[in-house]
Amino acid sequence: MIGLNKKTTYRKKNSFMNDFTKNMAQALFNQDKVNDFLRKEIQTAVNQLLEAELTAFLGYDPYAKSGWNSGNSRNGIYYRKVDTQFGQIEIQVPRDRNGEFHQHTLPDYKQHSDVLESMIIKLYAKGVTTREIADLIEKMYGSHYSPAQVSNISKQMIPKVEAYHKRKLSDRFFCVYLDATYLPLCRETFEREAVYIAIGIRPNGHKEVIDYCIAPSENVEVWTEMLQNMRSRGLKQVELFLSDGVVGMKTALAKTYPKAHFQRCLVHVMRNICNKVRVDDRETIMNDFKQRFIGSLTRQPLYKLFMHSMTNGTRHTIMSLGI
């Protein structure tokens, strides 16, 4: 019976490791990861803007005494779905008691806005000044509200934007995923700029956007500044960084998180391969690449960290990459 139990245990462990390699490969080849996080951030920001817009319209904050006997008040919300380039978002549109409030954050009777996500990303970008925030708010609402009301919307949004980039971080993340996505951002004209984003996974499996910023192109100086900012906000330990092949990335990580492992993201490797082969050959080559990667997984830092986490009771952490 003892021998049978050992064999059964081995089979279960081997089966689990096969599942692990599949889940890990799926996670690393998931190209929708960044889009999903940006979608959630845009949804939160739009809801904040709508609440700020209603506050400016009514002339008083929620629960403020100045709103008593004002002749109008908040009256709940209704839900609306809007399509963005990152996926569909669900918006909570606030209402007033008198039915006089007409929001101007979203276009009427349309399920998609050509400039909404661009404006939101620029509004919440790291390093944006209060003057730039005010200018963005003016562009969005200046033709609909008085200067005083536009100023009130700006005053409500500035602390939210600043708090987002200055908020205290957890002191430890299991994994941090660094990526730069090129998006068409509306300035005087539509220009493609790099949106740098850092996504963290805590030891308990919780995932969050740590920070993001905008720059004309991807370079290691921007990443270095972002990493230093993460450390100054309380993030002291990261087990693993995943990123593309930016020149100097390992050097930047060595200065800020010298004990962290680094692994190049396989999504970027696959993209580079696809760009160098014929279209007809891509599927065959990609399937072969995935099989070879899974077969060599035991030699990767990711696998070694997983085995270490097994001994510390945090097996679910690494699996959360594929959630």
PDB file of C-alpha atoms in Angstrom:
ATOM      1  CA  MET A   1       0.000   0.000   0.000  1.00  0.00           C
ATOM      2  CA  ILE A   2       2.874   2.345   0.756  1.00  0.00           C
ATOM      3  CA  GLY A   3       4.319   1.853  -2.728  1.00  0.00           C
ATOM      4  CA  LEU A   4       0.901   2.419  -4.301  1.00  0.00           C
ATOM      5  CA  ASN A   5       0.449   5.656  -2.352  1.00  0.00           C
ATOM      6  CA  LYS A   6       3.853   6.874  -3.497  1.00  0.00           C
ATOM      7  CA  LYS A   7       2.998   6.089  -7.120  1.00  0.00           C
ATOM      8  CA  THR A   8      -0.379   7.808  -6.804  1.00  0.00           C
ATOM      9  CA  THR A   9       1.259  10.849  -5.211  1.00  0.00           C
ATOM     10  CA  TYR A  10       3.828  10.966  -8.015  1.00  0.00           C
ATOM     11  CA  ARG A  11       1.116  10.786 -10.663  1.00  0.00           C
ATOM     12  CA  LYS A  12      -0.854  13.578  -9.003  1.00  0.00           C
ATOM     13  CA  LYS A  13       2.245  15.741  -8.726  1.00  0.00           C
ATOM     14  CA  ASN A  14       3.230  15.039 -12.333  1.00  0.00           C
ATOM     15  CA  SER A  15      -0.312  15.802 -13.493  1.00  0.00           C
ATOM     16  CA  PHE A  16      -0.285  19.040 -11.536  1.00  0.00           C
ATOM     17  CA  MET A  17       3.039  20.084 -13.065  1.00  0.00           C
ATOM     18  CA  ASN A  18       1.666  19.422 -16.556  1.00  0.00           C
ATOM     19  CA  ASP A  19      -1.306  21.645 -15.725  1.00  0.00           C
ATOM     20  CA  PHE A  20       1.102  24.231 -14.376  1.00  0.00           C
ATOM     21  CA  THR A  21       3.120  24.380 -17.573  1.00  0.00           C
ATOM     22  CA  LYS A  22      -0.053  24.772 -19.636  1.00  0.00           C
ATOM     23  CA  ASN A  23      -1.399  27.524 -17.390  1.00  0.00           C
ATOM     24  CA  MET A  24       1.930  29.295 -17.337  1.00  0.00           C
ATOM     25  CA  ALA A  25       2.254  29.191 -21.109  1.00  0.00           C
ATOM     26  CA  GLN A  26      -1.303  30.482 -21.533  1.00  0.00           C
ATOM     27  CA  ALA A  27      -0.565  33.336 -19.141  1.00  0.00           C
ATOM     28  CA  LEU A  28       2.611  34.384 -20.924  1.00  0.00           C
ATOM     29  CA  PHE A  29       0.942  34.244 -24.337  1.00  0.00           C
ATOM     30  CA  ASN A  30      -2.113  36.253 -23.204  1.00  0.00           C
ATOM     31  CA  GLN A  31      -1.976  39.445 -25.274  1.00  0.00           C
ATOM     32  CA  ASP A  32      -5.193  40.858 -23.766  1.00  0.00           C
ATOM     33  CA  LYS A  33      -3.690  41.303 -20.291  1.00  0.00           C
ATOM     34  CA  VAL A  34      -2.675  44.958 -20.621  1.00  0.00           C
ATOM     35  CA  ASN A  35      -5.861  45.902 -22.469  1.00  0.00           C
ATOM     36  CA  ASP A  36      -7.982  44.448 -19.673  1.00  0.00           C
ATOM     37  CA  PHE A  37      -6.225  46.490 -17.005  1.00  0.00           C
ATOM     38  CA  LEU A  38      -6.445  49.684 -19.057  1.00  0.00           C
ATOM     39  CA  ARG A  39     -10.149  48.999 -19.609  1.00  0.00           C
ATOM     40  CA  LYS A  40     -10.767  48.774 -15.860  1.00  0.00           C
ATOM     41  CA  GLU A  41      -8.777  51.947 -15.169  1.00  0.00           C
ATOM     42  CA  ILE A  42     -10.720  53.863 -17.829  1.00  0.00           C
ATOM     43  CA  GLN A  43     -14.013  52.623 -16.392  1.00  0.00           C
ATOM     44  CA  THR A  44     -13.075  53.879 -12.918  1.00  0.00           C
ATOM     45  CA  ALA A  45     -11.879  57.239 -14.263  1.00  0.00           C
ATOM     46  CA  VAL A  46     -15.028  57.847 -16.346  1.00  0.00           C
ATOM     47  CA  ASN A  47     -17.228  57.147 -13.318  1.00  0.00           C
ATOM     48  CA  GLN A  48     -15.176  59.640 -11.288  1.00  0.00           C
ATOM     49  CA  LEU A  49     -15.548  62.263 -14.019  1.00  0.00           C
ATOM     50  CA  LEU A  50     -19.322  61.776 -14.165  1.00  0.00           C
ATOM     51  CA  GLU A  51     -19.623  62.233 -10.412  1.00  0.00           C
ATOM     52  CA  ALA A  52     -17.435  65.354 -10.586  1.00  0.00           C
ATOM     53  CA  GLU A  53     -19.589  66.672 -13.424  1.00  0.00           C
ATOM     54  CA  LEU A  54     -22.815  66.232 -11.421  1.00  0.00           C
ATOM     55  CA  THR A  55     -21.208  67.882  -8.390  1.00  0.00           C
ATOM     56  CA  ALA A  56     -20.250  70.902 -10.515  1.00  0.00           C
ATOM     57  CA  PHE A  57     -23.782  71.033 -11.947  1.00  0.00           C
ATOM     58  CA  LEU A  58     -25.469  70.915  -8.522  1.00  0.00           C
ATOM     59  CA  GLY A  59     -22.931  73.210  -6.893  1.00  0.00           C
ATOM     60  CA  TYR A  60     -22.297  71.124  -3.769  1.00  0.00           C
ATOM     61  CA  ASP A  61     -20.505  67.931  -2.710  1.00  0.00           C
ATOM     62  CA  PRO A  62     -22.340  64.734  -1.731  1.00  0.00           C
ATOM     63  CA  TYR A  63     -23.870  64.985   1.768  1.00  0.00           C
ATOM     64  CA  ALA A  64     -22.851  68.662   2.073  1.00  0.00           C
ATOM     65  CA  LYS A  65     -25.128  70.875   4.186  1.00  0.00           C
ATOM     66  CA  SER A  66     -25.057  73.478   1.425  1.00  0.00           C
ATOM     67  CA  GLY A  67     -27.224  71.118  -0.600  1.00  0.00           C
ATOM     68  CA  TRP A  68     -30.074  71.151   1.890  1.00  0.00           C
ATOM     69  CA  ASN A  69     -33.125  72.969   0.517  1.00  0.00           C
ATOM     70  CA  SER A  70     -31.177  73.795  -2.652  1.00  0.00           C
ATOM     71  CA  GLY A  71     -34.088  72.765  -4.835  1.00  0.00           C
ATOM     72  CA  ASN A  72     -32.288  69.813  -6.428  1.00  0.00           C
ATOM     73  CA  SER A  73     -30.359  66.741  -5.271  1.00  0.00           C
ATOM     74  CA  ARG A  74     -28.758  63.495  -6.378  1.00  0.00           C
ATOM     75  CA  ASN A  75     -31.137  60.733  -7.410  1.00  0.00           C
ATOM     76  CA  GLY A  76     -29.206  57.504  -7.892  1.00  0.00           C
ATOM     77  CA  ILE A  77     -27.626  56.190 -11.083  1.00  0.00           C
ATOM     78  CA  TYR A  78     -28.376  54.240 -14.224  1.00  0.00           C
ATOM     79  CA  TYR A  79     -25.995  51.917 -16.039  1.00  0.00           C
ATOM     80  CA  ARG A  80     -24.704  52.344 -19.551  1.00  0.00           C
ATOM     81  CA  LYS A  81     -22.237  50.296 -21.591  1.00  0.00           C
ATOM     82  CA  VAL A  82     -19.640  51.957 -23.799  1.00  0.00           C
ATOM     83  CA  ASP A  83     -17.156  50.352 -26.199  1.00  0.00           C
ATOM     84  CA  THR A  84     -13.509  51.408 -26.048  1.00  0.00           C
ATOM     85  CA  GLN A  85     -10.446  50.194 -27.932  1.00  0.00           C
ATOM     86  CA  PHE A  86      -9.618  48.147 -24.805  1.00  0.00           C
ATOM     87  CA  GLY A  87     -13.025  46.490 -24.473  1.00  0.00           C
ATOM     88  CA  GLN A  88     -16.484  47.313 -23.168  1.00  0.00           C
ATOM     89  CA  ILE A  89     -16.871  49.334 -19.955  1.00  0.00           C
ATOM     90  CA  GLU A  90     -19.918  49.694 -17.702  1.00  0.00           C
ATOM     91  CA  ILE A  91     -20.606  53.257 -16.657  1.00  0.00           C
ATOM     92  CA  GLN A  92     -22.655  54.497 -13.688  1.00  0.00           C
ATOM     93  CA  VAL A  93     -24.362  57.652 -14.930  1.00  0.00           C
ATOM     94  CA  PRO A  94     -25.633  59.793 -12.011  1.00  0.00           C
ATOM     95  CA  ARG A  95     -29.064  61.462 -12.030  1.00  0.00           C
ATOM     96  CA  ASP A  96     -30.544  64.503 -10.322  1.00  0.00           C
ATOM     97  CA  ARG A  97     -33.969  64.738  -8.664  1.00  0.00           C
ATOM     98  CA  ASN A  98     -35.317  67.361 -11.082  1.00  0.00           C
ATOM     99  CA  GLY A  99     -34.135  65.576 -14.219  1.00  0.00           C
ATOM    100  CA  GLU A 100     -32.204  68.659 -15.354  1.00  0.00           C
ATOM    101  CA  PHE A 101     -28.687  67.190 -15.388  1.00  0.00           C
ATOM    102  CA  HIS A 102     -27.398  66.202 -18.823  1.00  0.00           C
ATOM    103  CA  GLN A 103     -23.906  64.698 -18.724  1.00  0.00           C
ATOM    104  CA  HIS A 104     -21.280  65.647 -21.328  1.00  0.00           C
ATOM    105  CA  THR A 105     -18.576  63.115 -20.448  1.00  0.00           C
ATOM    106  CA  LEU A 106     -19.972  60.531 -22.872  1.00  0.00           C
ATOM    107  CA  PRO A 107     -21.433  61.079 -26.354  1.00  0.00           C
ATOM    108  CA  ASP A 108     -25.223  60.857 -26.633  1.00  0.00           C
ATOM    109  CA  TYR A 109     -26.793  57.757 -28.157  1.00  0.00           C
ATOM    110  CA  LYS A 110     -23.440  56.276 -29.161  1.00  0.00           C
ATOM    111  CA  GLN A 111     -21.794  53.150 -27.828  1.00  0.00           C
ATOM    112  CA  HIS A 112     -18.306  54.305 -28.754  1.00  0.00           C
ATOM    113  CA  SER A 113     -16.265  57.473 -28.302  1.00  0.00           C
ATOM    114  CA  ASP A 114     -13.329  58.190 -30.582  1.00  0.00           C
ATOM    115  CA  VAL A 115     -11.443  60.338 -28.066  1.00  0.00           C
ATOM    116  CA  LEU A 116     -12.714  59.340 -24.590  1.00  0.00           C
ATOM    117  CA  GLU A 117     -10.036  56.783 -23.721  1.00  0.00           C
ATOM    118  CA  SER A 118      -7.314  59.024 -25.144  1.00  0.00           C
ATOM    119  CA  MET A 119      -8.419  61.901 -22.903  1.00  0.00           C
ATOM    120  CA  ILE A 120      -8.672  59.664 -19.829  1.00  0.00           C
ATOM    121  CA  ILE A 121      -5.202  58.161 -20.324  1.00  0.00           C
ATOM    122  CA  LYS A 122      -3.670  61.621 -20.701  1.00  0.00           C
ATOM    123  CA  LEU A 123      -5.611  62.924 -17.701  1.00  0.00           C
ATOM    124  CA  TYR A 124      -4.279  60.198 -15.396  1.00  0.00           C
ATOM    125  CA  ALA A 125      -0.775  59.991 -16.872  1.00  0.00           C
ATOM    126  CA  LYS A 126       2.112  60.250 -14.417  1.00  0.00           C
ATOM    127  CA  GLY A 127       3.770  63.657 -14.447  1.00  0.00           C
ATOM    128  CA  VAL A 128       0.756  65.572 -15.758  1.00  0.00           C
ATOM    129  CA  THR A 129       0.649  69.057 -14.196  1.00  0.00           C
ATOM    130  CA  THR A 130      -2.351  70.748 -12.613  1.00  0.00           C
ATOM    131  CA  ARG A 131      -2.340  73.206 -15.517  1.00  0.00           C
ATOM    132  CA  GLU A 132      -2.487  70.336 -18.020  1.00  0.00           C
ATOM    133  CA  ILE A 133      -5.313  68.707 -16.062  1.00  0.00           C
ATOM    134  CA  ALA A 134      -7.246  71.984 -16.161  1.00  0.00           C
ATOM    135  CA  ASP A 135      -6.648  72.275 -19.917  1.00  0.00           C
ATOM    136  CA  LEU A 136      -7.934  68.738 -20.517  1.00  0.00           C
ATOM    137  CA  ILE A 137     -11.042  69.403 -18.427  1.00  0.00           C
ATOM    138  CA  GLU A 138     -11.592  72.644 -20.363  1.00  0.00           C
ATOM    139  CA  LYS A 139     -11.442  70.756 -23.673  1.00  0.00           C
ATOM    140  CA  MET A 140     -13.962  68.202 -22.428  1.00  0.00           C
ATOM    141  CA  TYR A 141     -16.480  70.519 -20.746  1.00  0.00           C
ATOM    142  CA  GLY A 142     -15.677  74.133 -21.688  1.00  0.00           C
ATOM    143  CA  SER A 143     -18.426  74.417 -24.297  1.00  0.00           C
ATOM    144  CA  HIS A 144     -21.072  73.053 -21.919  1.00  0.00           C
ATOM    145  CA  TYR A 145     -20.417  74.722 -18.550  1.00  0.00           C
ATOM    146  CA  SER A 146     -19.440  78.086 -17.154  1.00  0.00           C
ATOM    147  CA  PRO A 147     -15.757  78.782 -16.322  1.00  0.00           C
ATOM    148  CA  ALA A 148     -16.583  78.434 -12.616  1.00  0.00           C
ATOM    149  CA  GLN A 149     -18.172  75.001 -13.138  1.00  0.00           C
ATOM    150  CA  VAL A 150     -15.253  73.806 -15.277  1.00  0.00           C
ATOM    151  CA  SER A 151     -12.883  75.010 -12.559  1.00  0.00           C
ATOM    152  CA  ASN A 152     -14.861  73.041  -9.967  1.00  0.00           C
ATOM    153  CA  ILE A 153     -14.569  69.859 -12.043  1.00  0.00           C
ATOM    154  CA  SER A 154     -10.795  70.412 -12.275  1.00  0.00           C
ATOM    155  CA  LYS A 155     -10.521  70.978  -8.514  1.00  0.00           C
ATOM    156  CA  GLN A 156     -12.290  67.675  -7.891  1.00  0.00           C
ATOM    157  CA  MET A 157     -10.185  65.688 -10.354  1.00  0.00           C
ATOM    158  CA  ILE A 158      -6.709  67.054  -9.505  1.00  0.00           C
ATOM    159  CA  PRO A 159      -6.551  65.395  -6.032  1.00  0.00           C
ATOM    160  CA  LYS A 160      -7.791  62.097  -7.513  1.00  0.00           C
ATOM    161  CA  VAL A 161      -5.100  62.121 -10.217  1.00  0.00           C
ATOM    162  CA  GLU A 162      -2.351  63.034  -7.741  1.00  0.00           C
ATOM    163  CA  ALA A 163      -3.525  60.429  -5.227  1.00  0.00           C
ATOM    164  CA  TYR A 164      -3.455  57.732  -7.904  1.00  0.00           C
ATOM    165  CA  HIS A 165       0.268  58.180  -8.611  1.00  0.00           C
ATOM    166  CA  LYS A 166       1.286  58.843  -4.989  1.00  0.00           C
ATOM    167  CA  ARG A 167      -0.697  56.074  -3.296  1.00  0.00           C
ATOM    168  CA  LYS A 168       1.244  53.755  -1.000  1.00  0.00           C
ATOM    169  CA  LEU A 169       2.135  50.395  -2.521  1.00  0.00           C
ATOM    170  CA  SER A 170       2.327  46.981  -0.915  1.00  0.00           C
ATOM    171  CA  ASP A 171       5.898  46.262   0.204  1.00  0.00           C
ATOM    172  CA  ARG A 172       6.044  43.001  -1.774  1.00  0.00           C
ATOM    173  CA  PHE A 173       4.822  41.817  -5.150  1.00  0.00           C
ATOM    174  CA  PHE A 174       5.409  38.318  -6.432  1.00  0.00           C
ATOM    175  CA  CYS A 175       5.591  39.406 -10.070  1.00  0.00           C
ATOM    176  CA  VAL A 176       5.607  42.748 -11.926  1.00  0.00           C
ATOM    177  CA  TYR A 177       4.819  42.844 -15.634  1.00  0.00           C
ATOM    178  CA  LEU A 178       6.305  45.820 -17.533  1.00  0.00           C
ATOM    179  CA  ASP A 179       5.043  46.707 -20.983  1.00  0.00           C
ATOM    180  CA  ALA A 180       4.821  49.648 -23.376  1.00  0.00           C
ATOM    181  CA  THR A 181       1.763  49.732 -25.614  1.00  0.00           C
ATOM    182  CA  TYR A 182       1.578  52.182 -28.506  1.00  0.00           C
ATOM    183  CA  LEU A 183      -1.779  53.950 -28.657  1.00  0.00           C
ATOM    184  CA  PRO A 184      -3.213  56.755 -30.823  1.00  0.00           C
ATOM    185  CA  LEU A 185      -3.545  59.693 -28.417  1.00  0.00           C
ATOM    186  CA  CYS A 186      -5.361  62.838 -29.483  1.00  0.00           C
ATOM    187  CA  ARG A 187      -3.379  66.057 -29.109  1.00  0.00           C
ATOM    188  CA  GLU A 188      -3.598  68.615 -31.931  1.00  0.00           C
ATOM    189  CA  THR A 189      -3.582  65.537 -34.167  1.00  0.00           C
ATOM    190  CA  PHE A 190      -3.733  61.812 -33.479  1.00  0.00           C
ATOM    191  CA  GLU A 191      -0.242  60.538 -32.665  1.00  0.00           C
ATOM    192  CA  ARG A 192       0.894  57.102 -31.566  1.00  0.00           C
ATOM    193  CA  GLU A 193       2.706  57.311 -28.240  1.00  0.00           C
ATOM    194  CA  ALA A 194       4.025  54.729 -25.812  1.00  0.00           C
ATOM    195  CA  VAL A 195       1.915  54.096 -22.718  1.00  0.00           C
ATOM    196  CA  TYR A 196       4.252  52.535 -20.138  1.00  0.00           C
ATOM    197  CA  ILE A 197       2.388  50.311 -17.713  1.00  0.00           C
ATOM    198  CA  ALA A 198       3.444  48.280 -14.658  1.00  0.00           C
ATOM    199  CA  ILE A 199       1.073  45.525 -13.512  1.00  0.00           C
ATOM    200  CA  GLY A 200       1.784  43.804 -10.210  1.00  0.00           C
ATOM    201  CA  ILE A 201       0.686  40.483  -8.708  1.00  0.00           C
ATOM    202  CA  ARG A 202       0.787  40.242  -4.916  1.00  0.00           C
ATOM    203  CA  PRO A 203       1.664  37.032  -3.031  1.00  0.00           C
ATOM    204  CA  ASN A 204      -2.070  36.451  -2.421  1.00  0.00           C
ATOM    205  CA  GLY A 205      -2.777  36.553  -6.176  1.00  0.00           C
ATOM    206  CA  HIS A 206      -4.354  40.033  -6.256  1.00  0.00           C
ATOM    207  CA  LYS A 207      -3.458  41.982  -9.410  1.00  0.00           C
ATOM    208  CA  GLU A 208      -3.355  45.755  -9.833  1.00  0.00           C
ATOM    209  CA  VAL A 209      -2.023  48.502 -12.058  1.00  0.00           C
ATOM    210  CA  ILE A 210       0.929  49.915 -10.121  1.00  0.00           C
ATOM    211  CA  ASP A 211       1.518  52.905 -12.372  1.00  0.00           C
ATOM    212  CA  TYR A 212       1.629  54.133 -15.947  1.00  0.00           C
ATOM    213  CA  CYS A 213       2.970  57.095 -17.888  1.00  0.00           C
ATOM    214  CA  ILE A 214       3.112  58.423 -21.463  1.00  0.00           C
ATOM    215  CA  ALA A 215       6.195  59.096 -23.600  1.00  0.00           C
ATOM    216  CA  PRO A 216       6.833  59.578 -27.343  1.00  0.00           C
ATOM    217  CA  SER A 217       8.814  56.331 -27.558  1.00  0.00           C
ATOM    218  CA  GLU A 218       9.990  53.462 -25.377  1.00  0.00           C
ATOM    219  CA  ASN A 219      13.363  53.914 -23.664  1.00  0.00           C
ATOM    220  CA  VAL A 220      15.095  52.656 -20.548  1.00  0.00           C
ATOM    221  CA  GLU A 221      15.253  56.111 -18.881  1.00  0.00           C
ATOM    222  CA  VAL A 222      11.466  56.185 -18.521  1.00  0.00           C
ATOM    223  CA  TRP A 223      11.444  52.671 -17.077  1.00  0.00           C
ATOM    224  CA  THR A 224      14.229  53.585 -14.633  1.00  0.00           C
ATOM    225  CA  GLU A 225      12.253  56.568 -13.343  1.00  0.00           C
ATOM    226  CA  MET A 226       9.119  54.442 -12.954  1.00  0.00           C
ATOM    227  CA  LEU A 227      11.019  51.722 -11.053  1.00  0.00           C
ATOM    228  CA  GLN A 228      12.553  54.296  -8.700  1.00  0.00           C
ATOM    229  CA  ASN A 229       9.106  55.786  -8.115  1.00  0.00           C
ATOM    230  CA  MET A 230       7.699  52.340  -7.270  1.00  0.00           C
ATOM    231  CA  ARG A 231      10.429  51.826  -4.682  1.00  0.00           C
ATOM    232  CA  SER A 232       9.909  55.269  -3.124  1.00  0.00           C
ATOM    233  CA  ARG A 233       6.200  54.451  -2.720  1.00  0.00           C
ATOM    234  CA  GLY A 234       6.959  51.416  -0.584  1.00  0.00           C
ATOM    235  CA  LEU A 235       7.507  48.493  -2.965  1.00  0.00           C
ATOM    236  CA  LYS A 236      10.688  46.944  -1.558  1.00  0.00           C
ATOM    237  CA  GLN A 237      10.658  43.362  -2.842  1.00  0.00           C
ATOM    238  CA  VAL A 238       9.749  41.819  -6.210  1.00  0.00           C
ATOM    239  CA  GLU A 239      10.478  38.160  -6.948  1.00  0.00           C
ATOM    240  CA  LEU A 240      10.152  38.347 -10.731  1.00  0.00           C
ATOM    241  CA  PHE A 241       9.988  41.000 -13.458  1.00  0.00           C
ATOM    242  CA  LEU A 242       8.552  40.177 -16.873  1.00  0.00           C
ATOM    243  CA  SER A 243       9.335  42.559 -19.712  1.00  0.00           C
ATOM    244  CA  ASP A 244      10.317  42.842 -23.360  1.00  0.00           C
ATOM    245  CA  GLY A 245      13.847  43.195 -24.689  1.00  0.00           C
ATOM    246  CA  VAL A 246      14.428  46.899 -24.000  1.00  0.00           C
ATOM    247  CA  VAL A 247      18.167  47.588 -24.041  1.00  0.00           C
ATOM    248  CA  GLY A 248      19.341  48.406 -20.524  1.00  0.00           C
ATOM    249  CA  MET A 249      16.315  46.969 -18.703  1.00  0.00           C
ATOM    250  CA  LYS A 250      18.411  44.489 -16.704  1.00  0.00           C
ATOM    251  CA  THR A 251      20.751  47.315 -15.657  1.00  0.00           C
ATOM    252  CA  ALA A 252      17.824  49.461 -14.522  1.00  0.00           C
ATOM    253  CA  LEU A 253      16.394  46.566 -12.505  1.00  0.00           C
ATOM    254  CA  ALA A 254      19.798  45.790 -10.973  1.00  0.00           C
ATOM    255  CA  LYS A 255      19.948  49.330  -9.568  1.00  0.00           C
ATOM    256  CA  THR A 256      16.459  49.313  -8.044  1.00  0.00           C
ATOM    257  CA  TYR A 257      15.653  45.642  -7.358  1.00  0.00           C
ATOM    258  CA  PRO A 258      18.992  43.763  -7.453  1.00  0.00           C
ATOM    259  CA  LYS A 259      17.607  40.552  -5.916  1.00  0.00           C
ATOM    260  CA  ALA A 260      14.722  40.191  -8.376  1.00  0.00           C
ATOM    261  CA  HIS A 261      14.702  37.627 -11.170  1.00  0.00           C
ATOM    262  CA  PHE A 262      14.172  38.863 -14.716  1.00  0.00           C
ATOM    263  CA  GLN A 263      12.625  37.036 -17.627  1.00  0.00           C
ATOM    264  CA  ARG A 264      11.866  38.355 -21.066  1.00  0.00           C
ATOM    265  CA  CYS A 265       8.149  38.150 -21.830  1.00  0.00           C
ATOM    266  CA  LEU A 266       7.463  35.442 -24.392  1.00  0.00           C
ATOM    267  CA  VAL A 267       4.692  37.516 -25.977  1.00  0.00           C
ATOM    268  CA  HIS A 268       7.292  39.973 -27.257  1.00  0.00           C
ATOM    269  CA  VAL A 269       9.551  37.158 -28.445  1.00  0.00           C
ATOM    270  CA  MET A 270       6.648  35.685 -30.414  1.00  0.00           C
ATOM    271  CA  ARG A 271       5.811  39.050 -31.971  1.00  0.00           C
ATOM    272  CA  ASN A 272       9.408  39.506 -33.092  1.00  0.00           C
ATOM    273  CA  ILE A 273       9.443  36.027 -34.630  1.00  0.00           C
ATOM    274  CA  CYS A 274       6.144  36.673 -36.442  1.00  0.00           C
ATOM    275  CA  ASN A 275       7.557  39.837 -37.958  1.00  0.00           C
ATOM    276  CA  LYS A 276      10.464  37.910 -39.469  1.00  0.00           C
ATOM    277  CA  VAL A 277       8.698  34.925 -41.061  1.00  0.00           C
ATOM    278  CA  ARG A 278       6.229  34.473 -43.891  1.00  0.00           C
ATOM    279  CA  VAL A 279       2.530  34.669 -43.013  1.00  0.00           C
ATOM    280  CA  ASP A 280       1.926  31.118 -44.263  1.00  0.00           C
ATOM    281  CA  ASP A 281       4.617  29.767 -41.901  1.00  0.00           C
ATOM    282  CA  ARG A 282       3.609  31.631 -38.745  1.00  0.00           C
ATOM    283  CA  GLU A 283       1.156  29.120 -37.283  1.00  0.00           C
ATOM    284  CA  THR A 284       3.552  26.179 -37.656  1.00  0.00           C
ATOM    285  CA  ILE A 285       6.507  28.112 -36.254  1.00  0.00           C
ATOM    286  CA  MET A 286       4.504  29.478 -33.325  1.00  0.00           C
ATOM    287  CA  ASN A 287       3.195  26.030 -32.377  1.00  0.00           C
ATOM    288  CA  ASP A 288       6.745  24.663 -32.459  1.00  0.00           C
ATOM    289  CA  PHE A 289       7.988  27.598 -30.378  1.00  0.00           C
ATOM    290  CA  LYS A 290       5.336  27.023 -27.693  1.00  0.00           C
ATOM    291  CA  GLN A 291       6.133  23.320 -27.448  1.00  0.00           C
ATOM    292  CA  ARG A 292       9.850  23.993 -27.101  1.00  0.00           C
ATOM    293  CA  PHE A 293       9.184  26.645 -24.460  1.00  0.00           C
ATOM    294  CA  ILE A 294       6.977  24.348 -22.391  1.00  0.00           C
ATOM    295  CA  GLY A 295       9.563  21.591 -22.653  1.00  0.00           C
ATOM    296  CA  SER A 296      12.322  23.856 -21.348  1.00  0.00           C
ATOM    297  CA  LEU A 297      10.223  25.496 -18.631  1.00  0.00           C
ATOM    298  CA  THR A 298      12.031  23.690 -15.816  1.00  0.00           C
ATOM    299  CA  ARG A 299      15.180  25.668 -16.639  1.00  0.00           C
ATOM    300  CA  GLN A 300      13.455  29.060 -16.419  1.00  0.00           C
ATOM    301  CA  PRO A 301      13.509  31.420 -13.397  1.00  0.00           C
ATOM    302  CA  LEU A 302       9.710  31.346 -13.419  1.00  0.00           C
ATOM    303  CA  TYR A 303       9.671  27.607 -12.803  1.00  0.00           C
ATOM    304  CA  LYS A 304      12.280  27.826 -10.048  1.00  0.00           C
ATOM    305  CA  LEU A 305      10.284  30.537  -8.308  1.00  0.00           C
ATOM    306  CA  PHE A 306       7.203  28.369  -8.572  1.00  0.00           C
ATOM    307  CA  MET A 307       8.973  25.445  -6.894  1.00  0.00           C
ATOM    308  CA  HIS A 308      10.155  27.808  -4.156  1.00  0.00           C
ATOM    309  CA  SER A 309       6.618  29.091  -3.667  1.00  0.00           C
ATOM    310  CA  MET A 310       5.379  25.485  -3.358  1.00  0.00           C
ATOM    311  CA  THR A 311       7.458  25.084  -0.200  1.00  0.00           C
ATOM    312  CA  ASN A 312       6.038  28.306   1.236  1.00  0.00           C
ATOM    313  CA  GLY A 313       2.387  27.478   0.667  1.00  0.00           C
ATOM    314  CA  THR A 314       1.826  30.058  -2.067  1.00  0.00           C
ATOM    315  CA  ARG A 315       1.248  27.767  -5.010  1.00  0.00           C
ATOM    316  CA  HIS A 316      -1.877  29.672  -6.052  1.00  0.00           C
ATOM    317  CA  THR A 317       0.150  32.858  -6.585  1.00  0.00           C
ATOM    318  CA  ILE A 318       1.892  31.715  -9.733  1.00  0.00           C
ATOM    319  CA  MET A 319      -1.317  30.167 -11.056  1.00  0.00           C
ATOM    320  CA  SER A 320      -3.042  33.528 -10.709  1.00  0.00           C
ATOM    321  CA  LEU A 321      -1.045  34.780 -13.689  1.00  0.00           C
ATOM    322  CA  GLY A 322      -3.515  32.999 -15.928  1.00  0.00           C
ATOM    323  CA  ILE A 323      -6.708  34.158 -14.167  1.00  0.00           C
TER     324      ILE A 323
END
